[in-house]
Structures are given as C-alpha cells and as structure tokens.
CSV table of C-alpha atoms and ligand atoms in Angstrom, one decimal:
chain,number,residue,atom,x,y,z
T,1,UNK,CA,-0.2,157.8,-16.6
T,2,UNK,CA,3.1,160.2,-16.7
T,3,UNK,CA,5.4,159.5,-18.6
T,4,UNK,CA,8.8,158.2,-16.4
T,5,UNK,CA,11.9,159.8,-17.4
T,6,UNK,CA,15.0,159.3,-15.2
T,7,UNK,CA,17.9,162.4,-15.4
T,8,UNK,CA,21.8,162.3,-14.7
T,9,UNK,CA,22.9,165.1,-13.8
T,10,UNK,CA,19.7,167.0,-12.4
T,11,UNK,CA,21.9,168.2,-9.7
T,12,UNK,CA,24.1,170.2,-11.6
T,13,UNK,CA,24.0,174.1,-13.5
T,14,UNK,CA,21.6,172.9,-16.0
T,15,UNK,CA,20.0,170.2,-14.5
T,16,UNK,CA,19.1,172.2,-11.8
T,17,UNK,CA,16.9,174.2,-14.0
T,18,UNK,CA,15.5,171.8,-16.5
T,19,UNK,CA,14.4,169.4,-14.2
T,20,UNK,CA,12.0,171.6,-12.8
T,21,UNK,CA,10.4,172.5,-16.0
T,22,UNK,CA,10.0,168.7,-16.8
T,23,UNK,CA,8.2,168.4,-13.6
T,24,UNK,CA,5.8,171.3,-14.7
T,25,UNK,CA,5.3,169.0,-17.7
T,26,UNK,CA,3.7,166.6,-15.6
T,27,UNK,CA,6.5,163.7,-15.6
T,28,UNK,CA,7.6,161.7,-13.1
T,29,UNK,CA,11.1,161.9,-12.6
T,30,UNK,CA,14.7,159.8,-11.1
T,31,UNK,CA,17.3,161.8,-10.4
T,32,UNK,CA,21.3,160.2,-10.5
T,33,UNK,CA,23.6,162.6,-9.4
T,34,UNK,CA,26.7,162.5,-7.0
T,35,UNK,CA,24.8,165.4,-5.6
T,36,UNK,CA,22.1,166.0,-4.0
T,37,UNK,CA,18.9,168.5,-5.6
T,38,UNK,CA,16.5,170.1,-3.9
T,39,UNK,CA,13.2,169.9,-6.2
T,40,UNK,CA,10.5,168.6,-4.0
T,41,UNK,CA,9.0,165.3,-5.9
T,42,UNK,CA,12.3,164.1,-7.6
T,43,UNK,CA,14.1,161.9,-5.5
T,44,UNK,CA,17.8,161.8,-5.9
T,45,UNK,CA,19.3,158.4,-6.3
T,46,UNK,CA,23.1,159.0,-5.7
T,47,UNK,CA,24.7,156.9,-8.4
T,48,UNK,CA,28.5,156.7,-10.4
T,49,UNK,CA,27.0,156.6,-13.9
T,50,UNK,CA,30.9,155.6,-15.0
T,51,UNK,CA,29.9,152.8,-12.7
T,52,UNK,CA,27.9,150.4,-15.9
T,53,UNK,CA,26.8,148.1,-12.7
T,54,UNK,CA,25.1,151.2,-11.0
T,55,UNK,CA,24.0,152.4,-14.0
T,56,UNK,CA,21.8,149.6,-15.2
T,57,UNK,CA,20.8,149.1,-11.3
T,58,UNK,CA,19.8,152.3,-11.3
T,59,UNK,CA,17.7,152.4,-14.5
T,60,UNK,CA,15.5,149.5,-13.2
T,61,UNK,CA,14.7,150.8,-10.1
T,62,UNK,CA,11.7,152.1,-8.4
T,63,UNK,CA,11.5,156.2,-8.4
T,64,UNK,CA,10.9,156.7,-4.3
T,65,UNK,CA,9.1,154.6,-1.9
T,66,UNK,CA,5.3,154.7,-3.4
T,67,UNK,CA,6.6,152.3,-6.3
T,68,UNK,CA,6.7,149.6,-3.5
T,69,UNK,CA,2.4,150.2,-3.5
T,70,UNK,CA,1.8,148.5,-6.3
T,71,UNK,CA,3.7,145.3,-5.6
T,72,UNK,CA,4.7,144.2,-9.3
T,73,UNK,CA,7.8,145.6,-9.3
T,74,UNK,CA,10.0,149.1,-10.8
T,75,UNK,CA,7.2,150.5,-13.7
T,76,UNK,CA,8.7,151.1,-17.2
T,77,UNK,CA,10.6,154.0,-17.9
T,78,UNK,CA,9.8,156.3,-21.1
T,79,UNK,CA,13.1,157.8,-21.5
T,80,UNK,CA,16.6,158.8,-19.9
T,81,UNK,CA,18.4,162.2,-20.1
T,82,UNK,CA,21.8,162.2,-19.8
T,83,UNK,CA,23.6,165.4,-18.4
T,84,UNK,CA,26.0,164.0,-15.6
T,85,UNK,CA,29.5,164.6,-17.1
T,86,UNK,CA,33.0,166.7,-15.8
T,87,UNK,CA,31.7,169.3,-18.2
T,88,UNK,CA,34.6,170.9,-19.5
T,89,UNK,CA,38.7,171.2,-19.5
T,90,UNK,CA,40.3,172.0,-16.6
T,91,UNK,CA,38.5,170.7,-13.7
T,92,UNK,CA,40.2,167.4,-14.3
T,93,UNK,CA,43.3,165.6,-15.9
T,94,UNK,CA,42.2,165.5,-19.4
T,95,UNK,CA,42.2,161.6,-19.4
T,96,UNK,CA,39.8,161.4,-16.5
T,97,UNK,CA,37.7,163.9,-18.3
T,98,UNK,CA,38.0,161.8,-21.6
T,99,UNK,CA,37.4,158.9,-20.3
T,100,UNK,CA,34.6,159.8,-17.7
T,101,UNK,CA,32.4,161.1,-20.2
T,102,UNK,CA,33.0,158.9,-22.8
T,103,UNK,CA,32.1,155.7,-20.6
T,104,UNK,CA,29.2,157.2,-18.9
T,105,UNK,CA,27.4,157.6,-22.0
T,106,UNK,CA,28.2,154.5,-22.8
T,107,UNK,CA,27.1,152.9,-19.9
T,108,UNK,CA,23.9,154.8,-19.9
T,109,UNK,CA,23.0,154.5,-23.7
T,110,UNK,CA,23.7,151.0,-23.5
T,111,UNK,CA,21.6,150.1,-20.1
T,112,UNK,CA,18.8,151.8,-21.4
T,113,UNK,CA,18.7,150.2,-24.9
T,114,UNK,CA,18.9,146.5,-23.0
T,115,UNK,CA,16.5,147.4,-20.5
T,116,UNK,CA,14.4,148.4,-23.6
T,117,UNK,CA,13.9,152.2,-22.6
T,118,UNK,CA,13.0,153.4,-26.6
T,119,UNK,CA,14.7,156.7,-25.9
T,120,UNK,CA,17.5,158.8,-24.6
T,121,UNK,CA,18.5,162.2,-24.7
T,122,UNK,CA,22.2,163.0,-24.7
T,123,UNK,CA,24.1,166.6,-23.7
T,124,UNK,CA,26.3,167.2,-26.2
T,125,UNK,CA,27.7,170.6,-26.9
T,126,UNK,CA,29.1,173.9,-28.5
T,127,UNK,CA,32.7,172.9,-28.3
T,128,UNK,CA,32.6,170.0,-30.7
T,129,UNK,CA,32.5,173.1,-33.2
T,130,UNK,CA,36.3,172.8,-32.3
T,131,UNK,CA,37.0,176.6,-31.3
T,132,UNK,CA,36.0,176.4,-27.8
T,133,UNK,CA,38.8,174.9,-26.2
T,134,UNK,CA,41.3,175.6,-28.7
T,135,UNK,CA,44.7,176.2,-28.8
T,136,UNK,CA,45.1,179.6,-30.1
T,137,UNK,CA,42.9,181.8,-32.3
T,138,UNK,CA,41.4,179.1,-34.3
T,139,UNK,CA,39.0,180.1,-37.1
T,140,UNK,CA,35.7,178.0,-37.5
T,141,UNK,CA,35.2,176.6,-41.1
T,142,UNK,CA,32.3,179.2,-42.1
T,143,UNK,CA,28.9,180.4,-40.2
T,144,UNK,CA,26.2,179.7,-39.6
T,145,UNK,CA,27.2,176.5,-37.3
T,146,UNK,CA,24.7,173.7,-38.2
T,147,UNK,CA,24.2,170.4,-37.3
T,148,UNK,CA,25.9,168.9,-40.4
T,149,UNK,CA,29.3,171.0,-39.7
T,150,UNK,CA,32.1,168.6,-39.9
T,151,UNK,CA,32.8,169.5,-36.3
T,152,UNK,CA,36.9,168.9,-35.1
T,153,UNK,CA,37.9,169.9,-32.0
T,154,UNK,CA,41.4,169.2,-30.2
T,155,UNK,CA,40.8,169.2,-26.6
T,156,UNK,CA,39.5,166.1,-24.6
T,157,UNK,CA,36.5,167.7,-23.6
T,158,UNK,CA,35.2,168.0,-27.1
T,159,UNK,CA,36.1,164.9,-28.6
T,160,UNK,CA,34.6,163.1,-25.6
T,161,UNK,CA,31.3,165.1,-26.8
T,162,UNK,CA,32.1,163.4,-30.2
T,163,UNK,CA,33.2,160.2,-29.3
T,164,UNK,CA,28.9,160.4,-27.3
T,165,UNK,CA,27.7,161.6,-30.5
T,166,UNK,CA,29.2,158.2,-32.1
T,167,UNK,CA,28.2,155.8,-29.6
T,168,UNK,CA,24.6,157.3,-29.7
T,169,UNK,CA,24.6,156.6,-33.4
T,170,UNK,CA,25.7,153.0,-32.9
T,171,UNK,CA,23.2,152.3,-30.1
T,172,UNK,CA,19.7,153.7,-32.5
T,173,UNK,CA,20.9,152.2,-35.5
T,174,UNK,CA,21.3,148.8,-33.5
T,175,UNK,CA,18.2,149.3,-31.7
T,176,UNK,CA,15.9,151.1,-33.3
T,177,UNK,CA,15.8,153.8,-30.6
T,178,UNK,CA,15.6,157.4,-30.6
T,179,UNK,CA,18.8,159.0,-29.2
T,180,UNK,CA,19.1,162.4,-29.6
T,181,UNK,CA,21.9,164.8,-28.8
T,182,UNK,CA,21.9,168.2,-27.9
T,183,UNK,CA,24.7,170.6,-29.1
T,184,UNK,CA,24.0,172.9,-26.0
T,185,UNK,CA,25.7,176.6,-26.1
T,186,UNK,CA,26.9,178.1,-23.0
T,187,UNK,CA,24.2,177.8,-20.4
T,188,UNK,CA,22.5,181.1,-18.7
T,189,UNK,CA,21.0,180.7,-15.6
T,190,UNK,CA,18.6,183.6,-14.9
T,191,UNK,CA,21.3,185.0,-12.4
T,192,UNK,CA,23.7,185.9,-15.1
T,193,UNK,CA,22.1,188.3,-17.8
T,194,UNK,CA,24.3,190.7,-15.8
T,195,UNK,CA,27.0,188.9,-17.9
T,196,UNK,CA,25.9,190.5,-20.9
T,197,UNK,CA,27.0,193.8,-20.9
T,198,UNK,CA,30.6,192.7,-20.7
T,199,UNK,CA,30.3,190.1,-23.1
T,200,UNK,CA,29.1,192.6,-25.2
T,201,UNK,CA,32.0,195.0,-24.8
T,202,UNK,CA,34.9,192.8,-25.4
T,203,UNK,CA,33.3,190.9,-28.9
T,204,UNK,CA,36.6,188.2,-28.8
T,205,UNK,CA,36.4,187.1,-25.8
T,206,UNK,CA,32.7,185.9,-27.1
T,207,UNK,CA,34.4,184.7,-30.2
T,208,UNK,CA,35.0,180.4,-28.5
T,209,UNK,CA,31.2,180.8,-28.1
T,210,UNK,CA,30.4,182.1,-31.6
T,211,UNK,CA,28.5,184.8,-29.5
T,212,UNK,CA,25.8,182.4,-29.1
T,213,UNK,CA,24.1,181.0,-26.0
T,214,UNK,CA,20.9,179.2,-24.0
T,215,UNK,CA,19.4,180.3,-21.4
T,216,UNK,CA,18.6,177.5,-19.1
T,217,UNK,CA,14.9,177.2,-18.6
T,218,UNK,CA,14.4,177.4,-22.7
T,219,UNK,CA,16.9,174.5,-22.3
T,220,UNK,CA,14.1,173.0,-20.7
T,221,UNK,CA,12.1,173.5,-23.5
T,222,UNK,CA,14.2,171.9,-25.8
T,223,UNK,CA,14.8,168.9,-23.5
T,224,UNK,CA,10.8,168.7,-23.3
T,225,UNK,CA,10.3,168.8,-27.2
T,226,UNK,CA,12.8,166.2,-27.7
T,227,UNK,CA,10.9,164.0,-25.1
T,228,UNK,CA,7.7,164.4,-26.9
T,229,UNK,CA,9.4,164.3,-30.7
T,230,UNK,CA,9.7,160.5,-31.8
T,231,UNK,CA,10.5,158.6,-34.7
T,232,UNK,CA,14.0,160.2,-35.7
T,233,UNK,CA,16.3,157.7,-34.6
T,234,UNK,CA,19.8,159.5,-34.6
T,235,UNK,CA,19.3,163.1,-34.5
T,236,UNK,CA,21.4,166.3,-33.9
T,237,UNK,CA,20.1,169.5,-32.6
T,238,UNK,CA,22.1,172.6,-31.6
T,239,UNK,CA,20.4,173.9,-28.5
T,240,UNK,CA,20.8,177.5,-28.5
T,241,UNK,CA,18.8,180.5,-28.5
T,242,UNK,CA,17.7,182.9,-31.7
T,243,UNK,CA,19.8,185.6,-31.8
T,244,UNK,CA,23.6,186.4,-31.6
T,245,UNK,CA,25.0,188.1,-28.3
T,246,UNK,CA,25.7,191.4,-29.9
T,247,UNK,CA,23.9,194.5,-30.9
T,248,UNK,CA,24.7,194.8,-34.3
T,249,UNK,CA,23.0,193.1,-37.0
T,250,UNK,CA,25.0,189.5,-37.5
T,251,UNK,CA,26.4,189.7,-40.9
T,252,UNK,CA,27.6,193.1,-40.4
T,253,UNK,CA,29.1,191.8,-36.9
T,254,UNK,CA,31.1,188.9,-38.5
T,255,UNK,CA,32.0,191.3,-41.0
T,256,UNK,CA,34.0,193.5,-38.6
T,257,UNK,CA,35.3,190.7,-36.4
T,258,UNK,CA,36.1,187.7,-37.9
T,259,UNK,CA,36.3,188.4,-42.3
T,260,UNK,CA,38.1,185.8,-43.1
T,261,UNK,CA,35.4,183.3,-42.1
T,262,UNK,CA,33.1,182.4,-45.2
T,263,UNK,CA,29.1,182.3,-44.5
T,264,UNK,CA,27.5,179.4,-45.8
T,265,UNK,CA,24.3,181.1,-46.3
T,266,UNK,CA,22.6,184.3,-45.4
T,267,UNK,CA,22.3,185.1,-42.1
T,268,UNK,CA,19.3,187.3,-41.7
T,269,UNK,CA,18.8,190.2,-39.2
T,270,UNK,CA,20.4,188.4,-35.6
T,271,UNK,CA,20.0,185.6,-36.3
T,272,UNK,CA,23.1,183.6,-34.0
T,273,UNK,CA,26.3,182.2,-35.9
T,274,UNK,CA,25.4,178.7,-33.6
T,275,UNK,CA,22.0,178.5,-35.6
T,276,UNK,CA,19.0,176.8,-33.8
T,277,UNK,CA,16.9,176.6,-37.2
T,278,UNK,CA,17.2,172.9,-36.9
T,279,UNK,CA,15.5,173.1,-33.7
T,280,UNK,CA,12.4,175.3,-34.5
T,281,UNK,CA,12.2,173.8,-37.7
T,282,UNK,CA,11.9,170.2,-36.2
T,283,UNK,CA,10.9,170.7,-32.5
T,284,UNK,CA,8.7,173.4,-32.9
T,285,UNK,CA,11.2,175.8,-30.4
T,286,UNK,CA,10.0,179.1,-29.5
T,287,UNK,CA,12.7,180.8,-27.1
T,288,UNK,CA,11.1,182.5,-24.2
T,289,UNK,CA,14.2,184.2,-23.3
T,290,UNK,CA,16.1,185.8,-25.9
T,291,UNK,CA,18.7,188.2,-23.5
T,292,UNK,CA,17.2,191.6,-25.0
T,293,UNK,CA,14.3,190.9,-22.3
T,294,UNK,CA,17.1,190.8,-19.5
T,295,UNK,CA,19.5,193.1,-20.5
T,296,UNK,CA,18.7,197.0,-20.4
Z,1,LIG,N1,27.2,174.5,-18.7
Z,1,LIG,C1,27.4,174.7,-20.0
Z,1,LIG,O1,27.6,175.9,-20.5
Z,1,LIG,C2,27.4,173.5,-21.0
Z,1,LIG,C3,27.6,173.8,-22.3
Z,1,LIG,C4,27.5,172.7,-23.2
Z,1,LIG,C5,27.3,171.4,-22.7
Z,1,LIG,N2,27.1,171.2,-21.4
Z,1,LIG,C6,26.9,169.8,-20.9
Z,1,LIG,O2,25.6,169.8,-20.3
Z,1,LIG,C7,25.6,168.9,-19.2
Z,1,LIG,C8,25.3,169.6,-17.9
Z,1,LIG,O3,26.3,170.6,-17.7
Z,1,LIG,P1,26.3,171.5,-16.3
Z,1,LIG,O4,26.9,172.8,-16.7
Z,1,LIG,O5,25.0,171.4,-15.7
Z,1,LIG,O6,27.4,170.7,-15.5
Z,1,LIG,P2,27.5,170.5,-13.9
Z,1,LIG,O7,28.9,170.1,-13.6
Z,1,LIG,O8,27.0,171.7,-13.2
Z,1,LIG,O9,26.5,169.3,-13.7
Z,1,LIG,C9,26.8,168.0,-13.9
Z,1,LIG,C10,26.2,167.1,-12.9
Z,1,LIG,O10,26.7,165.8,-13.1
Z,1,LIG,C11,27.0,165.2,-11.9
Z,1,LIG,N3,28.0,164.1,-12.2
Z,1,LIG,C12,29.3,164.3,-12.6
Z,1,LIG,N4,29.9,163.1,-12.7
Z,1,LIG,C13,29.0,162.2,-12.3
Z,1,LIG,C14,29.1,160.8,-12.1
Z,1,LIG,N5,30.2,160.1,-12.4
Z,1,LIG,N6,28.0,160.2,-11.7
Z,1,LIG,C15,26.8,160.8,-11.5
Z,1,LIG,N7,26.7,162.2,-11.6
Z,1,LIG,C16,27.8,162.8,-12.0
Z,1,LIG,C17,27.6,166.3,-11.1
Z,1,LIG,O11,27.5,166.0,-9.7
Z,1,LIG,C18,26.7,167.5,-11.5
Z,1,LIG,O12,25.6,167.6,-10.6
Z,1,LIG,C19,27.0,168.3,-19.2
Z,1,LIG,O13,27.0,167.1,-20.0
Z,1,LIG,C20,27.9,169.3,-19.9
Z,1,LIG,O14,29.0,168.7,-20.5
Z,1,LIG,C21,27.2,172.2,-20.5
C-alpha cells in the first residue's frame, strides 16, 4: 500500500513543487493549506495549523471521499511534512511571525507524535545561519556552513526556525520518532534561473544567502529521501544544492569578497559555502539541477 503522508503548506512556493514530485513517488497525499492547490489527486483540506484543535482533527482524518469505502475508519498515516509558515520578515509584525511559526510546529509535531505518526519532516532554513536577516553587514563565523554551526540569528524569523529546531528535538527524544529538519536555501522555482545573471553580477547582494541555493523540484528530492531515511531520530540537514552561485572557483571567491571569514575546512572546486555534504553523505542526494544547466 502507499505510504500516507499529509503536507502543510503544499499550496505555497515550495510546496507547490514538491508535492508533485511526492506524488510521482507513488504516495498518497493530505494537503493543509489556507490555500487552495491545484495537483489533481491531492485534496486540499483547508486548515489553521496555529489552530492545535484543527491540527490534530486534521491529522486523523480521511484523505478525500474514497476513505469512507472501507468503512473502518481514517487509515494510518506514515508521516507529516510541515512547510505551512509566514516564511520570512516583513510580511507580518514580527510577533505574529514569531509566534505563528513557533506554535504551528508545535501543534503539528506534537499531534503527530500522540496520534502515533513515527515521523515528521520539518522546513527549517538558511537564516538560522544568522546573516540573512541581519542588521547590518554581519560576518558568518567561518565557511563552509554545516549542520553543527552554532547558528544565531537576531530577527524573529530565524529564531522561530530555531525555536522548531528545539521543539523537534524535544518531541523524538520523548518519542522515539524521527523528526527531521531541513535547513532549506533560498528556493528556485524553474521560472527564475533568469535570476542568475544578476545575482551573479552584484556578489554582495548574494552575500545573506552565502551564494547558495535549491532549486525546488531537487527540494523534492530531499523531502523524498528523508521520507524513506529512518532510524535517526533528531537529525539536521542543510537542503541546498552543490555548487556556489558564482563562477569562480569558491575559495578564490570568498577570498576576494569576504577575507576576513575563516574556512573551517577546504572547500574544493564550487563546492557552496551552505554545504549539502551532510545530505549526499546521509540521504544519498544527487542534485538534478545545479543552475549551470539553466543559465547560459
Ligand atoms: N522560499 C524560501 O526561499 C524558503 C527558504 C527557507 C525556508 N523556507 C521555508 O519553507 C517553507 C515553505 O516556504 P514557501 O516559500 O513555500 O512559503 P509560502 O508562503 O509560499 O508557502 C507557505 C504556505 O503555508 C500556508 N500557510 C501559512 N500559514 C498557514 C496556516 N496558519 N495554516 C495553514 N497554512 C498556512 C500558506 O497559505 C502557503 O501556501 C516555509 O516553512 C518557509 O519558512 C522557505
């Protein structure tokens, strides 16, 4: 039988792209959104996920009208993603941002654990590296950016990302359960490659980025590994793509634009300042779309 996953968020930038790819895995899949998405086979159930009520309501609930066939009830679920979120500064007072994300993820780590769902998948991202919504030229600690970076930012945004990442931690170690969160970069839907070239002509304003990025349908990818990786209870993975958003080999890059900023280890050939070793290593990820394929 396919495996039941239910997604928050599926509506949105990302969503929109990874949920098709899970469906081409072969899952069935829940959709809670505000929003409506239009992927033919995943019914949107529109749901506040800062709502706990709706949330655990929603998480035991039948995925569209043919689970009413069987007549025993909503069938397990093998996992939840969690993407819904105000996903970043500036589109909200910074308290409602804070506090939205923080108790969503709560609300949904916790109704999955009690309703026994043995994993969840959490979008965490770049800007808990503390430079993305900064005040002010702030330096990063040293490159690459790993997954055991003491990570520090000052905006609401990012500690709410931290603030998941703890609560996460709490729930597995409590549970059992894999929870996994994903430090995603700055999502590229196929529509923007044409981004690029002026990314690439102004390095700084790259810089809150650390010229890193993930296309959206190798987000996919990642999502899919981590629903078929098990046994690591807490984990961390930086969900980016190889190679740094420049044309210049990477050390030689940071050299010129940031010096000041130590390197931790080597960084060979392009390899991006936001590694993703962590992720091949461990997932097995193979980017399909590294940006040299879309921009001439
Ligand atoms: N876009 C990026 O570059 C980026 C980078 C790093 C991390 N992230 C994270 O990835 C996730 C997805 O980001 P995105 O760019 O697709 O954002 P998005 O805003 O495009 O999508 C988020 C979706 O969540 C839904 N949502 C918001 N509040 C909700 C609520 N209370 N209840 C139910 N649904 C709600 C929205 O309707 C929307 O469809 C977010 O958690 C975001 O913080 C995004």
């Amino acid at each position: 039988m396919a495996k039941r996953i239910i997604f928050t968020g599926g509506s949105g930038k990302a969503g929109k792209h990874v949920v098709p790819w899970l469906m081409a895995k072969g899952y069935d899949i829940l959709n809670l959104d505000l929003k409506p998405l239009d992927c033919p086979g995943v019914n949107t159930l529109h749901t506040d996920v800062t709502d706990n009520g709706q949330v655990f309501n929603a998480l035991s609930c039948h995925f569209g009208f043919d689970g009413y066939d069987t007549g025993k009830g909503p069938a397990k679920v093998d996992a939840v993603v969690h993407f819904a979120a105000i996903p970043r500064i500036l589109l909200q007072p910074d308290n409602v941002t804070f506090t939205a994300n923080v108790t969503s993820t709560y609300n949904v780590i916790e109704a999955a654990m009690k309703l026994g769902i043995p994993k969840v998948i959490i979008a965490s991202s770049e800007t808990t590296y503390g430079v993305c919504f900064a005040e002010g030229d702030k330096d990063y600690h040293h490159f690459p950016l790993e997954e055991d970076y003491d990570i520090d930012p000052m905006d609401s945004y990012g500690l709410s990302k931290v603030v998941n990442e703890k609560t996460a931690r709490a729930f597995a170690m409590r549970y059992g359960a894999d929870i996994y969160a994903l430090r995603i970069g700055n999502v590229i839907e196929p529509h923007e490659y044409d981004k690029f070239p002026a990314f690439m002509a102004d390095p700084p304003s790259r810089k809150r980025n650390a010229w890193s990025y993930i296309d959206a349908r190798d987000l996919g990818q990642i999502v899919h590994l981590c629903l078929e990786k098990n046994g690591l209870g807490f984990d961390v993975f930086n969900a980016v793509n190889d190679t740094i958003t420049a044309r210049e080999p990477t050390a030689e890059f940071l050299n010129r634009w940031c010096p000041k900023i130590p390197l931790k280890r080597e960084l060979k050939g392009d390899e991006a300042p936001l590694s993703n070793r962590k992720a091949r290593d461990v997932l097995g990820f193979k980017e399909e779309h590294n940006w040299r394929k879309h921009v001439k």
